[in-house]
């Protein structure tokens, strides 16, 4: 017998009605980011190692999954990953999404620790959602870790929680002797 601790994902839904607000946010973010020397690019296969390393370090130290490797060519061809680069062309953030019919799925946004708090995560969030809605999607589904208050705060500016949970992940198991 023992004690288990779990971590849950909260589901959020965002509709295309939010596009005008997302455009405002994207415009503000882009002006600010370009002044600081940051710019967007699309994911290319040659970016794989750098993006995966960033995710492994930043997204979830407990269960990072290599979701790029199995669909790397499709992500590049379908433009389903946006990258933020600094003036030295290093990848400082990445956002992956997927489109299935008329629904988008925002999967992961990771920002380098050196860029925390300057708005890069929000910039990628807005840009990826605008991209999803530009492809005839009418809603986007996203999942945010329940204990990630910063991401929840940003997400809740635009999206509505559905009340559903997913991926109850075992963080640790303690055995009692």
PDB file of C-alpha atoms in Angstrom:
ATOM      1  CA  UNK A   1       0.000   0.000   0.000  1.00  0.00           C
ATOM      2  CA  UNK A   2       1.156   3.579  -0.454  1.00  0.00           C
ATOM      3  CA  UNK A   3       0.374   7.179  -1.216  1.00  0.00           C
ATOM      4  CA  UNK A   4       0.037   8.573  -4.740  1.00  0.00           C
ATOM      5  CA  UNK A   5       0.111  12.162  -5.997  1.00  0.00           C
ATOM      6  CA  UNK A   6      -1.475  13.085  -9.322  1.00  0.00           C
ATOM      7  CA  UNK A   7      -1.337  16.058 -11.652  1.00  0.00           C
ATOM      8  CA  UNK A   8      -4.344  16.965 -13.814  1.00  0.00           C
ATOM      9  CA  UNK A   9      -4.844  18.814 -17.075  1.00  0.00           C
ATOM     10  CA  UNK A  10      -7.785  21.229 -17.354  1.00  0.00           C
ATOM     11  CA  UNK A  11      -9.574  21.516 -20.690  1.00  0.00           C
ATOM     12  CA  UNK A  12     -10.333  24.934 -22.200  1.00  0.00           C
ATOM     13  CA  UNK A  13     -12.306  25.828 -25.320  1.00  0.00           C
ATOM     14  CA  UNK A  14     -11.814  28.923 -27.428  1.00  0.00           C
ATOM     15  CA  UNK A  15     -14.013  30.003 -30.347  1.00  0.00           C
ATOM     16  CA  UNK A  16     -13.313  32.083 -33.424  1.00  0.00           C
ATOM     17  CA  UNK A  17     -15.297  34.921 -31.806  1.00  0.00           C
ATOM     18  CA  UNK A  18     -12.051  35.772 -29.988  1.00  0.00           C
ATOM     19  CA  UNK A  19     -10.139  36.509 -33.232  1.00  0.00           C
ATOM     20  CA  UNK A  20     -10.419  40.353 -32.991  1.00  0.00           C
ATOM     21  CA  UNK A  21      -9.000  40.280 -29.451  1.00  0.00           C
ATOM     22  CA  UNK A  22      -6.267  37.829 -30.478  1.00  0.00           C
ATOM     23  CA  UNK A  23      -5.326  40.120 -33.395  1.00  0.00           C
ATOM     24  CA  UNK A  24      -4.908  43.047 -30.989  1.00  0.00           C
ATOM     25  CA  UNK A  25      -2.747  40.941 -28.685  1.00  0.00           C
ATOM     26  CA  UNK A  26      -0.684  39.638 -31.611  1.00  0.00           C
ATOM     27  CA  UNK A  27      -0.084  43.155 -32.931  1.00  0.00           C
ATOM     28  CA  UNK A  28       1.074  44.437 -29.542  1.00  0.00           C
ATOM     29  CA  UNK A  29       3.277  41.405 -28.984  1.00  0.00           C
ATOM     30  CA  UNK A  30       4.839  41.598 -32.437  1.00  0.00           C
ATOM     31  CA  UNK A  31       5.750  45.280 -32.044  1.00  0.00           C
ATOM     32  CA  UNK A  32       7.334  44.591 -28.669  1.00  0.00           C
ATOM     33  CA  UNK A  33       9.128  41.409 -29.763  1.00  0.00           C
ATOM     34  CA  UNK A  34      10.563  42.964 -32.933  1.00  0.00           C
ATOM     35  CA  UNK A  35      11.982  45.881 -30.920  1.00  0.00           C
ATOM     36  CA  UNK A  36      13.813  43.301 -28.801  1.00  0.00           C
ATOM     37  CA  UNK A  37      15.100  41.404 -31.851  1.00  0.00           C
ATOM     38  CA  UNK A  38      12.711  38.420 -31.734  1.00  0.00           C
ATOM     39  CA  UNK A  39      10.881  37.049 -34.768  1.00  0.00           C
ATOM     40  CA  UNK A  40       8.639  34.142 -35.776  1.00  0.00           C
ATOM     41  CA  UNK A  41       9.589  31.294 -38.106  1.00  0.00           C
ATOM     42  CA  UNK A  42       7.945  28.023 -39.031  1.00  0.00           C
ATOM     43  CA  UNK A  43       9.353  24.762 -37.716  1.00  0.00           C
ATOM     44  CA  UNK A  44      11.718  22.930 -40.056  1.00  0.00           C
ATOM     45  CA  UNK A  45      12.980  19.368 -39.633  1.00  0.00           C
ATOM     46  CA  UNK A  46      16.459  20.718 -38.859  1.00  0.00           C
ATOM     47  CA  UNK A  47      14.962  22.495 -35.777  1.00  0.00           C
ATOM     48  CA  UNK A  48      13.858  19.210 -34.221  1.00  0.00           C
ATOM     49  CA  UNK A  49      16.698  18.717 -31.704  1.00  0.00           C
ATOM     50  CA  UNK A  50      16.565  22.297 -30.395  1.00  0.00           C
ATOM     51  CA  UNK A  51      12.770  22.302 -30.055  1.00  0.00           C
ATOM     52  CA  UNK A  52      12.656  18.924 -28.345  1.00  0.00           C
ATOM     53  CA  UNK A  53      15.400  19.978 -25.919  1.00  0.00           C
ATOM     54  CA  UNK A  54      13.453  23.142 -25.067  1.00  0.00           C
ATOM     55  CA  UNK A  55      10.281  21.131 -24.415  1.00  0.00           C
ATOM     56  CA  UNK A  56      12.093  18.582 -22.317  1.00  0.00           C
ATOM     57  CA  UNK A  57      13.601  21.340 -20.146  1.00  0.00           C
ATOM     58  CA  UNK A  58      10.566  23.565 -19.897  1.00  0.00           C
ATOM     59  CA  UNK A  59       7.215  21.886 -20.447  1.00  0.00           C
ATOM     60  CA  UNK A  60       6.962  18.964 -18.149  1.00  0.00           C
ATOM     61  CA  UNK A  61       9.851  17.350 -16.378  1.00  0.00           C
ATOM     62  CA  UNK A  62       7.599  14.483 -15.337  1.00  0.00           C
ATOM     63  CA  UNK A  63       6.347  13.122 -18.642  1.00  0.00           C
ATOM     64  CA  UNK A  64       7.601  14.963 -21.677  1.00  0.00           C
ATOM     65  CA  UNK A  65       6.614  12.995 -24.750  1.00  0.00           C
ATOM     66  CA  UNK A  66       8.413  13.226 -28.012  1.00  0.00           C
ATOM     67  CA  UNK A  67       5.345  14.160 -29.991  1.00  0.00           C
ATOM     68  CA  UNK A  68       7.366  15.705 -32.798  1.00  0.00           C
ATOM     69  CA  UNK A  69       9.366  12.681 -33.841  1.00  0.00           C
ATOM     70  CA  UNK A  70       6.447  10.585 -35.062  1.00  0.00           C
ATOM     71  CA  UNK A  71       4.952  13.416 -37.116  1.00  0.00           C
ATOM     72  CA  UNK A  72       7.963  15.605 -37.862  1.00  0.00           C
ATOM     73  CA  UNK A  73       7.447  15.789 -41.636  1.00  0.00           C
ATOM     74  CA  UNK A  74       3.711  16.445 -41.320  1.00  0.00           C
ATOM     75  CA  UNK A  75       4.319  19.262 -38.827  1.00  0.00           C
ATOM     76  CA  UNK A  76       6.737  20.905 -41.241  1.00  0.00           C
ATOM     77  CA  UNK A  77       4.518  20.406 -44.310  1.00  0.00           C
ATOM     78  CA  UNK A  78       1.311  21.530 -42.583  1.00  0.00           C
ATOM     79  CA  UNK A  79       2.995  24.376 -40.694  1.00  0.00           C
ATOM     80  CA  UNK A  80       1.820  23.163 -37.267  1.00  0.00           C
ATOM     81  CA  UNK A  81       4.678  24.546 -35.174  1.00  0.00           C
ATOM     82  CA  UNK A  82       5.630  28.194 -34.766  1.00  0.00           C
ATOM     83  CA  UNK A  83       9.042  29.112 -33.386  1.00  0.00           C
ATOM     84  CA  UNK A  84      10.303  32.345 -31.842  1.00  0.00           C
ATOM     85  CA  UNK A  85      13.955  33.121 -32.516  1.00  0.00           C
ATOM     86  CA  UNK A  86      16.208  35.758 -31.023  1.00  0.00           C
ATOM     87  CA  UNK A  87      18.522  38.031 -33.015  1.00  0.00           C
ATOM     88  CA  UNK A  88      21.223  35.319 -32.911  1.00  0.00           C
ATOM     89  CA  UNK A  89      18.675  32.968 -34.574  1.00  0.00           C
ATOM     90  CA  UNK A  90      18.519  30.697 -31.498  1.00  0.00           C
ATOM     91  CA  UNK A  91      15.157  29.125 -30.734  1.00  0.00           C
ATOM     92  CA  UNK A  92      13.772  30.674 -27.547  1.00  0.00           C
ATOM     93  CA  UNK A  93      10.197  29.386 -27.749  1.00  0.00           C
ATOM     94  CA  UNK A  94       8.045  26.942 -29.693  1.00  0.00           C
ATOM     95  CA  UNK A  95       4.339  26.228 -29.997  1.00  0.00           C
ATOM     96  CA  UNK A  96       2.860  23.106 -31.587  1.00  0.00           C
ATOM     97  CA  UNK A  97      -0.752  22.776 -32.633  1.00  0.00           C
ATOM     98  CA  UNK A  98      -2.793  20.382 -34.734  1.00  0.00           C
ATOM     99  CA  UNK A  99      -5.862  20.806 -36.892  1.00  0.00           C
ATOM    100  CA  UNK A 100      -8.489  18.098 -37.209  1.00  0.00           C
ATOM    101  CA  UNK A 101     -11.337  19.181 -39.454  1.00  0.00           C
ATOM    102  CA  UNK A 102     -12.852  22.363 -38.055  1.00  0.00           C
ATOM    103  CA  UNK A 103     -11.210  22.042 -34.625  1.00  0.00           C
ATOM    104  CA  UNK A 104      -7.714  23.110 -33.647  1.00  0.00           C
ATOM    105  CA  UNK A 105      -5.784  21.585 -30.779  1.00  0.00           C
ATOM    106  CA  UNK A 106      -3.155  23.730 -29.060  1.00  0.00           C
ATOM    107  CA  UNK A 107      -0.661  21.245 -27.712  1.00  0.00           C
ATOM    108  CA  UNK A 108       2.451  22.828 -26.226  1.00  0.00           C
ATOM    109  CA  UNK A 109       4.021  26.218 -25.707  1.00  0.00           C
ATOM    110  CA  UNK A 110       7.514  26.232 -24.225  1.00  0.00           C
ATOM    111  CA  UNK A 111       9.669  29.286 -23.555  1.00  0.00           C
ATOM    112  CA  UNK A 112      13.352  29.281 -22.638  1.00  0.00           C
ATOM    113  CA  UNK A 113      13.979  30.131 -18.987  1.00  0.00           C
ATOM    114  CA  UNK A 114      16.021  33.176 -20.066  1.00  0.00           C
ATOM    115  CA  UNK A 115      12.876  34.607 -21.695  1.00  0.00           C
ATOM    116  CA  UNK A 116      10.374  34.068 -18.895  1.00  0.00           C
ATOM    117  CA  UNK A 117       8.129  36.994 -18.112  1.00  0.00           C
ATOM    118  CA  UNK A 118       8.674  39.063 -21.263  1.00  0.00           C
ATOM    119  CA  UNK A 119       5.580  37.940 -23.164  1.00  0.00           C
ATOM    120  CA  UNK A 120       6.973  35.411 -25.616  1.00  0.00           C
ATOM    121  CA  UNK A 121       4.602  32.649 -24.471  1.00  0.00           C
ATOM    122  CA  UNK A 122       1.623  34.964 -24.923  1.00  0.00           C
ATOM    123  CA  UNK A 123       2.894  36.069 -28.328  1.00  0.00           C
ATOM    124  CA  UNK A 124       3.173  32.470 -29.546  1.00  0.00           C
ATOM    125  CA  UNK A 125      -0.201  31.617 -28.024  1.00  0.00           C
ATOM    126  CA  UNK A 126      -1.907  34.422 -29.969  1.00  0.00           C
ATOM    127  CA  UNK A 127      -0.033  33.744 -33.223  1.00  0.00           C
ATOM    128  CA  UNK A 128      -0.776  30.000 -33.182  1.00  0.00           C
ATOM    129  CA  UNK A 129      -4.474  30.561 -32.445  1.00  0.00           C
ATOM    130  CA  UNK A 130      -4.753  33.091 -35.264  1.00  0.00           C
ATOM    131  CA  UNK A 131      -3.121  30.547 -37.541  1.00  0.00           C
ATOM    132  CA  UNK A 132      -5.589  27.863 -36.459  1.00  0.00           C
ATOM    133  CA  UNK A 133      -8.596  30.125 -37.034  1.00  0.00           C
ATOM    134  CA  UNK A 134      -7.265  31.235 -40.442  1.00  0.00           C
ATOM    135  CA  UNK A 135      -7.603  27.599 -41.576  1.00  0.00           C
ATOM    136  CA  UNK A 136     -11.398  27.453 -41.325  1.00  0.00           C
ATOM    137  CA  UNK A 137     -11.445  26.179 -37.754  1.00  0.00           C
ATOM    138  CA  UNK A 138     -14.236  27.518 -35.580  1.00  0.00           C
ATOM    139  CA  UNK A 139     -12.880  26.428 -32.209  1.00  0.00           C
ATOM    140  CA  UNK A 140      -9.687  25.382 -30.460  1.00  0.00           C
ATOM    141  CA  UNK A 141      -9.283  22.929 -27.620  1.00  0.00           C
ATOM    142  CA  UNK A 142      -6.364  23.231 -25.248  1.00  0.00           C
ATOM    143  CA  UNK A 143      -5.207  21.620 -22.035  1.00  0.00           C
ATOM    144  CA  UNK A 144      -3.362  23.418 -19.246  1.00  0.00           C
ATOM    145  CA  UNK A 145      -1.819  21.801 -16.182  1.00  0.00           C
ATOM    146  CA  UNK A 146      -3.960  22.576 -13.172  1.00  0.00           C
ATOM    147  CA  UNK A 147      -0.963  23.816 -11.158  1.00  0.00           C
ATOM    148  CA  UNK A 148       0.432  26.068 -13.930  1.00  0.00           C
ATOM    149  CA  UNK A 149      -1.170  29.297 -12.717  1.00  0.00           C
ATOM    150  CA  UNK A 150       0.675  31.557 -15.179  1.00  0.00           C
ATOM    151  CA  UNK A 151      -0.596  29.593 -18.197  1.00  0.00           C
ATOM    152  CA  UNK A 152      -4.075  29.319 -16.742  1.00  0.00           C
ATOM    153  CA  UNK A 153      -4.239  33.087 -16.224  1.00  0.00           C
ATOM    154  CA  UNK A 154      -3.222  33.778 -19.834  1.00  0.00           C
ATOM    155  CA  UNK A 155      -5.535  31.084 -21.226  1.00  0.00           C
ATOM    156  CA  UNK A 156      -8.524  32.320 -19.248  1.00  0.00           C
ATOM    157  CA  UNK A 157      -8.255  35.745 -20.910  1.00  0.00           C
ATOM    158  CA  UNK A 158      -9.594  34.139 -24.091  1.00  0.00           C
ATOM    159  CA  UNK A 159     -10.799  30.617 -23.400  1.00  0.00           C
ATOM    160  CA  UNK A 160     -13.518  29.085 -21.266  1.00  0.00           C
ATOM    161  CA  UNK A 161     -12.854  26.104 -18.987  1.00  0.00           C
ATOM    162  CA  UNK A 162     -15.081  23.171 -19.896  1.00  0.00           C
ATOM    163  CA  UNK A 163     -14.880  21.575 -16.448  1.00  0.00           C
ATOM    164  CA  UNK A 164     -13.285  18.436 -17.850  1.00  0.00           C
ATOM    165  CA  UNK A 165      -9.968  17.000 -16.749  1.00  0.00           C
ATOM    166  CA  UNK A 166      -7.543  14.789 -18.592  1.00  0.00           C
ATOM    167  CA  UNK A 167      -4.286  12.968 -18.115  1.00  0.00           C
ATOM    168  CA  UNK A 168      -4.301  12.337 -14.417  1.00  0.00           C
ATOM    169  CA  UNK A 169      -0.614  11.676 -14.258  1.00  0.00           C
ATOM    170  CA  UNK A 170       1.117   9.881 -11.444  1.00  0.00           C
ATOM    171  CA  UNK A 171       3.829  12.177 -10.099  1.00  0.00           C
ATOM    172  CA  UNK A 172       5.127  10.009  -7.315  1.00  0.00           C
ATOM    173  CA  UNK A 173       4.343   6.922  -5.375  1.00  0.00           C
ATOM    174  CA  UNK A 174       5.406   6.506  -1.775  1.00  0.00           C
ATOM    175  CA  UNK A 175       5.417   3.120  -0.141  1.00  0.00           C
ATOM    176  CA  UNK A 176       4.845   2.742   3.540  1.00  0.00           C
ATOM    177  CA  UNK A 177       6.930   0.071   5.177  1.00  0.00           C
TER     178      UNK A 177
END
